[in-house]
Short mmCIF file of C-alpha atoms and ligand atoms in Angstrom, two decimals:
data_model
loop_
_atom_site.label_atom_id
_atom_site.label_comp_id
_atom_site.label_asym_id
_atom_site.label_seq_id
_atom_site.Cartn_x
_atom_site.Cartn_y
_atom_site.Cartn_z
CA UNK A 1 -57.64 25.35 28.69
CA UNK A 2 -58.75 26.76 25.36
CA UNK A 3 -56.82 29.89 26.31
CA UNK A 4 -53.66 27.83 26.77
CA UNK A 5 -54.23 26.07 23.50
CA UNK A 6 -54.73 29.20 21.42
CA UNK A 7 -51.86 30.98 23.23
CA UNK A 8 -49.28 28.27 22.52
CA UNK A 9 -50.49 27.30 19.06
CA UNK A 10 -50.32 31.01 18.20
CA UNK A 11 -46.79 31.33 19.58
CA UNK A 12 -45.70 28.21 17.70
CA UNK A 13 -47.09 29.60 14.43
CA UNK A 14 -45.14 32.82 15.00
CA UNK A 15 -41.84 31.19 16.03
CA UNK A 16 -39.06 32.23 13.67
CA UNK A 17 -36.36 29.69 14.57
CA UNK A 18 -35.58 26.54 16.57
CA UNK A 19 -34.49 28.49 19.67
CA UNK A 20 -37.84 30.26 19.89
CA UNK A 21 -39.58 26.93 19.41
CA UNK A 22 -37.57 25.32 22.22
CA UNK A 23 -38.45 28.18 24.59
CA UNK A 24 -42.12 27.65 23.80
CA UNK A 25 -41.77 23.90 24.37
CA UNK A 26 -40.23 24.45 27.83
CA UNK A 27 -42.88 26.99 28.82
CA UNK A 28 -45.79 24.88 27.56
CA UNK A 29 -45.03 21.17 27.94
CA UNK A 30 -41.70 21.16 29.83
CA UNK A 31 -41.43 19.55 33.32
CA UNK A 32 -42.32 22.86 34.94
CA UNK A 33 -44.40 24.15 32.07
CA UNK A 34 -47.95 25.40 32.24
CA UNK A 35 -49.49 22.07 31.20
CA UNK A 36 -47.54 20.26 33.95
CA UNK A 37 -48.77 22.81 36.51
CA UNK A 38 -52.34 22.17 35.42
CA UNK A 39 -51.76 18.40 35.73
CA UNK A 40 -50.73 18.90 39.34
CA UNK A 41 -54.10 20.53 40.00
CA UNK A 42 -55.81 17.27 38.94
CA UNK A 43 -55.15 15.92 42.45
CA UNK A 44 -57.38 18.57 43.99
CA UNK A 45 -60.27 17.79 41.69
CA UNK A 46 -63.20 15.52 42.22
CA UNK A 47 -63.01 12.21 40.34
CA UNK A 48 -65.69 13.46 37.94
CA UNK A 49 -63.84 16.68 37.21
CA UNK A 50 -60.61 14.76 36.83
CA UNK A 51 -62.14 12.39 34.32
CA UNK A 52 -62.83 15.31 32.05
CA UNK A 53 -59.78 17.47 32.76
CA UNK A 54 -57.18 14.64 32.65
CA UNK A 55 -57.76 13.46 29.07
CA UNK A 56 -58.23 17.07 27.97
CA UNK A 57 -54.83 18.04 29.38
CA UNK A 58 -53.21 15.02 27.75
CA UNK A 59 -54.83 15.90 24.46
CA UNK A 60 -53.63 19.48 24.81
CA UNK A 61 -50.12 18.26 25.51
CA UNK A 62 -50.18 16.00 22.45
CA UNK A 63 -51.57 18.75 20.29
CA UNK A 64 -48.86 21.21 21.39
CA UNK A 65 -46.15 18.58 20.85
CA UNK A 66 -47.31 17.78 17.37
CA UNK A 67 -47.61 21.48 16.52
CA UNK A 68 -44.04 21.90 17.78
CA UNK A 69 -42.68 19.10 15.63
CA UNK A 70 -44.66 20.18 12.57
CA UNK A 71 -43.28 23.71 12.97
CA UNK A 72 -39.80 22.32 13.54
CA UNK A 73 -39.80 20.47 10.25
CA UNK A 74 -41.38 23.44 8.47
CA UNK A 75 -38.52 25.62 9.75
CA UNK A 76 -35.97 23.03 8.59
CA UNK A 77 -37.60 22.86 5.14
CA UNK A 78 -37.54 26.63 4.89
CA UNK A 79 -33.87 26.70 5.88
CA UNK A 80 -33.06 24.11 3.22
CA UNK A 81 -35.06 26.02 0.61
CA UNK A 82 -33.12 29.15 1.52
CA UNK A 83 -29.79 27.30 1.12
CA UNK A 84 -30.87 25.83 -2.19
CA UNK A 85 -31.85 29.31 -3.35
CA UNK A 86 -28.55 30.97 -2.33
CA UNK A 87 -25.95 28.19 -2.58
CA UNK A 88 -25.96 27.30 -6.24
CA UNK A 89 -23.36 26.50 -8.84
CA UNK A 90 -23.51 27.50 -12.46
CA UNK A 91 -22.14 24.30 -13.97
CA UNK A 92 -22.29 25.89 -17.41
CA UNK A 93 -19.56 28.46 -16.55
CA UNK A 94 -16.35 27.90 -18.54
CA UNK A 95 -13.53 26.40 -16.43
CA UNK A 96 -10.66 28.57 -15.27
CA UNK A 97 -7.74 28.48 -17.70
CA UNK A 98 -5.14 25.92 -16.63
CA UNK A 99 -1.52 26.92 -16.44
CA UNK A 100 0.29 24.92 -19.07
CA UNK A 101 3.88 23.89 -19.05
CA UNK A 102 5.99 22.05 -21.57
CA UNK A 103 9.47 20.65 -21.74
CA UNK A 104 11.95 23.11 -23.25
CA UNK A 105 13.47 22.01 -26.58
CA UNK A 106 16.98 22.31 -25.10
CA UNK A 107 15.99 20.04 -22.21
CA UNK A 108 14.42 17.63 -24.67
CA UNK A 109 17.56 17.59 -26.84
CA UNK A 110 19.73 17.12 -23.71
CA UNK A 111 17.62 14.18 -22.55
CA UNK A 112 17.75 12.55 -25.97
CA UNK A 113 21.49 12.91 -26.45
CA UNK A 114 22.17 11.79 -22.90
CA UNK A 115 20.19 8.60 -23.56
CA UNK A 116 22.14 7.97 -26.76
CA UNK A 117 25.55 8.40 -25.12
CA UNK A 118 24.39 6.27 -22.20
CA UNK A 119 23.78 3.43 -24.65
CA UNK A 120 27.29 3.97 -25.97
CA UNK A 121 28.65 3.48 -22.45
CA UNK A 122 29.08 7.08 -21.32
CA UNK A 123 28.03 8.20 -17.86
CA UNK A 124 26.79 11.74 -17.21
CA UNK A 125 28.46 14.28 -14.97
CA UNK A 126 27.45 17.77 -13.92
CA UNK A 127 29.40 20.48 -12.15
CA UNK A 128 29.31 24.09 -10.97
CA UNK A 129 28.66 26.94 -13.37
CA UNK A 130 30.96 29.19 -11.40
CA UNK A 131 34.50 27.80 -11.73
CA UNK A 132 37.90 28.97 -10.67
CA UNK A 133 40.15 29.84 -13.57
CA UNK A 134 42.34 26.77 -13.04
CA UNK A 135 39.54 24.33 -13.91
CA UNK A 136 38.17 26.54 -16.67
CA UNK A 137 41.52 27.49 -18.29
CA UNK A 138 44.86 26.28 -16.90
CA UNK A 139 43.87 22.60 -16.63
CA UNK A 140 42.75 22.79 -20.26
CA UNK A 141 46.08 24.09 -21.47
CA UNK A 142 44.64 27.53 -22.12
CA UNK A 143 47.51 29.85 -21.14
CA UNK A 144 47.10 33.24 -19.45
CA UNK A 145 47.61 35.17 -22.66
CA UNK A 146 45.10 33.14 -24.71
CA UNK A 147 42.35 35.27 -26.30
CA UNK A 148 39.62 32.99 -24.88
CA UNK A 149 40.77 34.13 -21.50
CA UNK A 150 40.54 37.83 -22.32
CA UNK A 151 37.96 39.84 -20.46
CA UNK A 152 36.14 40.14 -23.76
CA UNK A 153 34.85 36.55 -23.88
CA UNK A 154 34.75 35.57 -20.23
CA UNK A 155 32.44 36.71 -17.45
CA UNK A 156 34.66 37.23 -14.39
CA UNK A 157 33.08 37.19 -10.95
CA UNK A 158 33.44 40.40 -9.00
CA UNK A 159 36.07 40.23 -6.29
CA UNK A 160 36.10 42.38 -3.18
CA UNK A 161 39.29 44.30 -2.52
CA UNK A 162 41.71 42.09 -0.58
CA UNK A 163 40.07 38.83 -1.72
CA UNK A 164 43.09 36.74 -2.68
CA UNK A 165 41.31 33.62 -3.86
CA UNK A 166 41.95 32.63 -7.48
CA UNK A 167 39.68 34.48 -9.93
CA UNK A 168 36.32 32.82 -10.55
CA UNK A 169 34.51 32.85 -13.86
CA UNK A 170 31.22 31.69 -15.32
CA UNK A 171 32.44 28.53 -17.05
CA UNK A 172 32.97 29.09 -20.76
CA UNK A 173 32.60 25.35 -21.55
CA UNK A 174 31.77 22.16 -19.61
CA UNK A 175 35.33 20.85 -19.88
CA UNK A 176 35.97 21.70 -16.18
CA UNK A 177 33.40 19.03 -15.29
CA UNK A 178 35.48 16.54 -17.25
CA UNK A 179 38.66 17.57 -15.42
CA UNK A 180 36.79 17.07 -12.14
CA UNK A 181 35.52 13.68 -13.36
CA UNK A 182 39.08 12.57 -14.22
CA UNK A 183 40.29 13.67 -10.76
CA UNK A 184 37.48 11.78 -9.06
CA UNK A 185 37.31 8.63 -11.13
CA UNK A 186 40.71 8.23 -12.75
CA UNK A 187 41.15 6.08 -15.86
CA UNK A 188 39.58 4.43 -17.73
CA UNK A 189 36.72 6.88 -18.05
CA UNK A 190 33.87 7.55 -20.43
CA UNK A 191 31.75 10.54 -19.54
CA UNK A 192 29.61 13.25 -21.10
CA UNK A 193 29.04 16.64 -19.49
CA UNK A 194 25.97 18.56 -20.65
CA UNK A 195 25.03 21.97 -19.29
CA UNK A 196 24.85 25.73 -19.56
CA UNK A 197 27.96 27.77 -20.33
CA UNK A 198 28.63 31.50 -20.64
CA UNK A 199 30.50 33.73 -23.04
CA UNK A 200 30.33 37.50 -23.48
CA UNK A 201 28.94 37.31 -26.99
CA UNK A 202 25.57 38.35 -28.35
CA UNK A 203 24.41 38.47 -31.95
CA UNK A 204 22.20 36.53 -34.42
CA UNK A 205 23.98 33.25 -33.76
CA UNK A 206 25.36 33.73 -30.22
CA UNK A 207 23.74 34.18 -26.84
CA UNK A 208 25.69 34.95 -23.65
CA UNK A 209 24.39 31.72 -22.10
CA UNK A 210 24.18 28.59 -24.20
CA UNK A 211 24.40 24.82 -23.77
CA UNK A 212 27.12 22.39 -24.52
CA UNK A 213 27.74 18.72 -24.21
CA UNK A 214 31.32 17.62 -24.01
CA UNK A 215 32.40 14.00 -24.18
CA UNK A 216 35.55 12.32 -22.96
CA UNK A 217 36.84 8.77 -23.34
CA UNK A 218 40.18 7.78 -21.85
CA UNK A 219 41.73 4.33 -21.84
CA UNK A 220 44.97 2.58 -22.81
CA UNK A 221 44.14 2.11 -26.49
CA UNK A 222 41.78 4.88 -27.59
CA UNK A 223 42.24 6.33 -31.06
CA UNK A 224 40.57 8.77 -33.44
CA UNK A 225 38.89 5.77 -35.06
CA UNK A 226 36.95 5.25 -31.83
CA UNK A 227 36.04 8.94 -31.85
CA UNK A 228 34.75 8.69 -35.41
CA UNK A 229 32.61 5.64 -34.67
CA UNK A 230 31.11 7.14 -31.52
CA UNK A 231 30.25 10.37 -33.34
CA UNK A 232 28.73 8.48 -36.27
CA UNK A 233 26.56 6.42 -33.95
CA UNK A 234 25.54 9.56 -32.08
CA UNK A 235 24.62 11.56 -35.20
CA UNK A 236 22.63 8.65 -36.68
CA UNK A 237 20.69 8.12 -33.46
CA UNK A 238 20.10 11.79 -32.70
CA UNK A 239 18.90 12.75 -36.19
CA UNK A 240 17.20 9.39 -36.70
CA UNK A 241 18.83 8.53 -40.01
CA UNK A 242 20.18 5.15 -41.15
CA UNK A 243 23.40 6.48 -42.57
CA UNK A 244 25.60 9.48 -42.14
CA UNK A 245 28.91 10.59 -43.53
CA UNK A 246 31.32 12.52 -41.36
CA UNK A 247 34.20 14.68 -42.54
CA UNK A 248 37.09 15.51 -40.24
CA UNK A 249 38.85 18.82 -40.92
CA UNK A 250 42.14 19.60 -39.22
CA UNK A 251 41.68 22.33 -36.64
CA UNK A 252 43.17 23.62 -33.43
CA UNK A 253 42.06 23.65 -29.82
CA UNK A 254 44.47 24.14 -26.93
CA UNK A 255 43.10 21.04 -25.15
CA UNK A 256 43.37 18.52 -28.01
CA UNK A 257 46.21 17.38 -30.26
CA UNK A 258 45.51 16.60 -33.02
CA UNK A 259 42.23 18.52 -33.29
CA UNK A 260 39.46 18.16 -35.81
CA UNK A 261 36.25 19.92 -36.64
CA UNK A 262 33.57 17.51 -37.79
CA UNK A 263 31.11 18.15 -40.61
CA UNK A 264 28.16 15.96 -41.60
CA UNK A 265 26.96 15.46 -45.15
CA UNK A 266 23.60 17.13 -45.75
CA UNK A 267 21.44 19.01 -48.18
CA UNK A 268 19.36 22.15 -47.89
CA UNK A 269 16.48 21.86 -50.36
CA UNK A 270 14.49 25.09 -50.23
CA UNK A 271 15.05 25.53 -46.53
CA UNK A 272 14.49 21.86 -45.68
CA UNK A 273 17.49 20.19 -44.06
CA UNK A 274 18.26 16.56 -44.93
CA UNK A 275 21.00 14.87 -42.97
CA UNK A 276 23.09 12.06 -44.41
CA UNK A 277 22.64 12.85 -48.13
CA UNK A 278 23.37 15.72 -50.49
CA UNK A 279 26.29 17.87 -51.56
CA UNK A 280 26.57 20.18 -48.57
CA UNK A 281 28.58 19.83 -45.41
CA UNK A 282 27.52 21.22 -42.06
CA UNK A 283 29.89 21.68 -39.16
CA UNK A 284 28.44 20.23 -35.99
CA UNK A 285 31.23 19.84 -33.46
CA UNK A 286 34.87 20.12 -32.47
CA UNK A 287 36.97 17.23 -31.27
CA UNK A 288 40.40 15.70 -30.98
CA UNK A 289 42.76 13.56 -28.98
CA UNK A 290 43.08 14.94 -25.45
CA UNK A 291 46.31 16.91 -25.01
CA UNK A 292 48.74 15.05 -22.69
CA UNK A 293 48.95 18.12 -20.46
CA UNK A 294 45.17 18.01 -19.99
CA UNK A 295 45.27 14.29 -19.13
CA UNK A 296 47.97 15.07 -16.56
CA UNK A 297 45.91 17.99 -15.17
CA UNK A 298 43.12 15.45 -14.54
CA UNK A 299 45.54 13.39 -12.45
CA UNK A 300 45.94 10.64 -15.04
CA UNK A 301 49.32 9.45 -16.42
CA UNK A 302 49.53 10.52 -20.10
CA UNK A 303 52.38 8.01 -20.66
CA UNK A 304 49.89 5.18 -20.03
CA UNK A 305 46.56 6.62 -21.11
CA UNK A 306 45.22 8.60 -24.02
CA UNK A 307 41.74 9.50 -25.18
CA UNK A 308 39.42 11.54 -27.31
CA UNK A 309 37.20 14.47 -26.44
CA UNK A 310 34.56 16.46 -28.27
CA UNK A 311 32.34 19.45 -27.72
CA UNK A 312 28.90 20.02 -29.27
CA UNK A 313 26.54 22.99 -29.01
CA UNK A 314 23.17 21.68 -27.83
CA UNK A 315 21.18 24.78 -28.78
CA UNK A 316 22.03 24.43 -32.45
CA UNK A 317 21.42 20.65 -32.37
CA UNK A 318 17.94 21.35 -31.01
CA UNK A 319 17.30 24.02 -33.68
CA UNK A 320 18.35 21.60 -36.43
CA UNK A 321 16.35 18.67 -35.10
CA UNK A 322 13.10 20.50 -34.34
CA UNK A 323 13.33 23.03 -37.16
CA UNK A 324 13.62 26.13 -34.98
CA UNK A 325 15.13 28.90 -37.12
CA UNK A 326 15.87 31.58 -34.54
CA UNK A 327 17.97 31.28 -31.38
CA UNK A 328 15.88 33.96 -29.73
CA UNK A 329 12.97 31.52 -29.57
CA UNK A 330 14.79 29.73 -26.74
CA UNK A 331 14.55 32.79 -24.54
CA UNK A 332 10.97 33.69 -25.37
CA UNK A 333 8.57 32.99 -22.52
CA UNK A 334 5.60 32.85 -24.88
CA UNK A 335 4.41 29.25 -25.16
CA UNK A 336 2.95 29.77 -28.61
CA UNK A 337 6.27 29.29 -30.35
CA UNK A 338 6.86 26.06 -28.39
CA UNK A 339 3.53 24.69 -29.60
CA UNK A 340 4.42 25.77 -33.10
CA UNK A 341 7.39 23.40 -33.03
CA UNK A 342 5.35 20.56 -31.60
CA UNK A 343 6.13 21.11 -27.92
CA UNK A 344 2.49 21.35 -26.84
CA UNK A 345 2.02 20.85 -23.13
CA UNK A 346 -0.20 17.81 -23.21
CA UNK A 347 0.46 16.38 -26.61
CA UNK A 348 4.16 16.34 -27.29
CA UNK A 349 5.08 14.47 -30.39
CA UNK A 350 8.73 13.81 -31.03
CA UNK A 351 10.10 12.72 -34.35
CA UNK A 352 8.44 9.32 -33.90
CA UNK A 353 5.07 10.99 -33.71
CA UNK A 354 4.18 9.50 -30.34
CA UNK A 355 3.79 10.80 -26.81
CA UNK A 356 7.29 11.00 -25.47
CA UNK A 357 6.53 11.34 -21.78
C1 2NL B 401 33.87 23.13 -29.97
C2 2NL B 401 35.08 22.51 -29.43
C3 2NL B 401 35.80 20.84 -28.00
C4 2NL B 401 36.78 19.54 -26.30
C5 2NL B 401 35.84 20.42 -26.70
C6 2NL B 401 37.82 18.69 -24.25
C7 2NL B 401 37.67 18.47 -22.90
C8 2NL B 401 38.70 17.95 -22.19
C9 2NL B 401 39.85 17.63 -22.79
C10 2NL B 401 39.97 17.85 -24.13
CL1 2NL B 401 38.53 17.69 -20.53
N1 2NL B 401 38.98 18.37 -24.85
N2 2NL B 401 36.80 19.18 -24.95
C11 2NL B 401 37.67 19.04 -27.22
C12 2NL B 401 37.64 19.46 -28.52
C13 2NL B 401 36.68 20.37 -28.93
O1 2NL B 401 34.80 21.71 -28.33
O2 2NL B 401 33.97 23.87 -30.89
N3 2NL B 401 32.73 22.81 -29.45
C14 2NL B 401 31.47 23.36 -29.92
#
């Protein structure tokens, strides 16, 4: 029996994992293990022999079992120690840089002006950037020989040989959206159409893609006085000034008659723009009373209805409001310039100095 004891206690001490331990358990104290076999021999013994051998076998069994469970927990502790040694985190490592995004100044300006015109009763419409030349030109009273229609200013879509559909262009203004809105809604109508437009022009003050918001109000008794009031309210709200003075200068657009360019009173004191006061005038938009032919092109009777329309460049509005001096900044993918103008990703002050979203 001492042989058995030293054999199994030795094996248990040597066991390297739980499987080895289980094999030892089966061989030693399992139902058909060596200790069980010895127990069966008890029956052949004399009562005296049995009285000695029985308790000894039971003690051996207990001793092996407790050695097994001690070794089992030692193995588990060792496994845990090994995991603790290898699976560790350095919580002092710097975090991975987070990708930062920020609203684009043109989007911000578009959202702000949309909210202002919404308060003035204008709905918002959007439309396709690829237009056929009827919506982009003919409906707007821009005849075939007009310079705006020349290849020079307009991006024409490529057409396969034998394609007889009307020519398609990248819209040169958002007026086509207003024609589509008139067709859909009829009169009366008050709508603004913000969005990207395209012209083949590239220098210090022009980019081939830029943004425009056009506005249109048509009813039975609309006049230039209504236009002036709407524009005054818009300029005051957008530039956050209490008062503004507008100056209408006679101009010409094919789609309005009469037409006026609109200047706002301002001052430029050593590079700092002030709107609403001063001795300078700054042109900010073009406008006029919608040409009767354009009202008719929208499916509305120009004998009954008239209205005003205007077009504003959003890019320049954004530059003026946020103090961005160079158009090229809008096309720079480097976020540093955005932060410079207060468009930080997480802390975005607007002119009110608060978080705006
Ligand atoms: C400019 C001039 C203007 C319009 C746009 C317009 C649209 C329709 C009918 C009549 Cl559907 N007019 N739009 C009118 C006058 C001027 O934009 O220089 N914008 C920067």
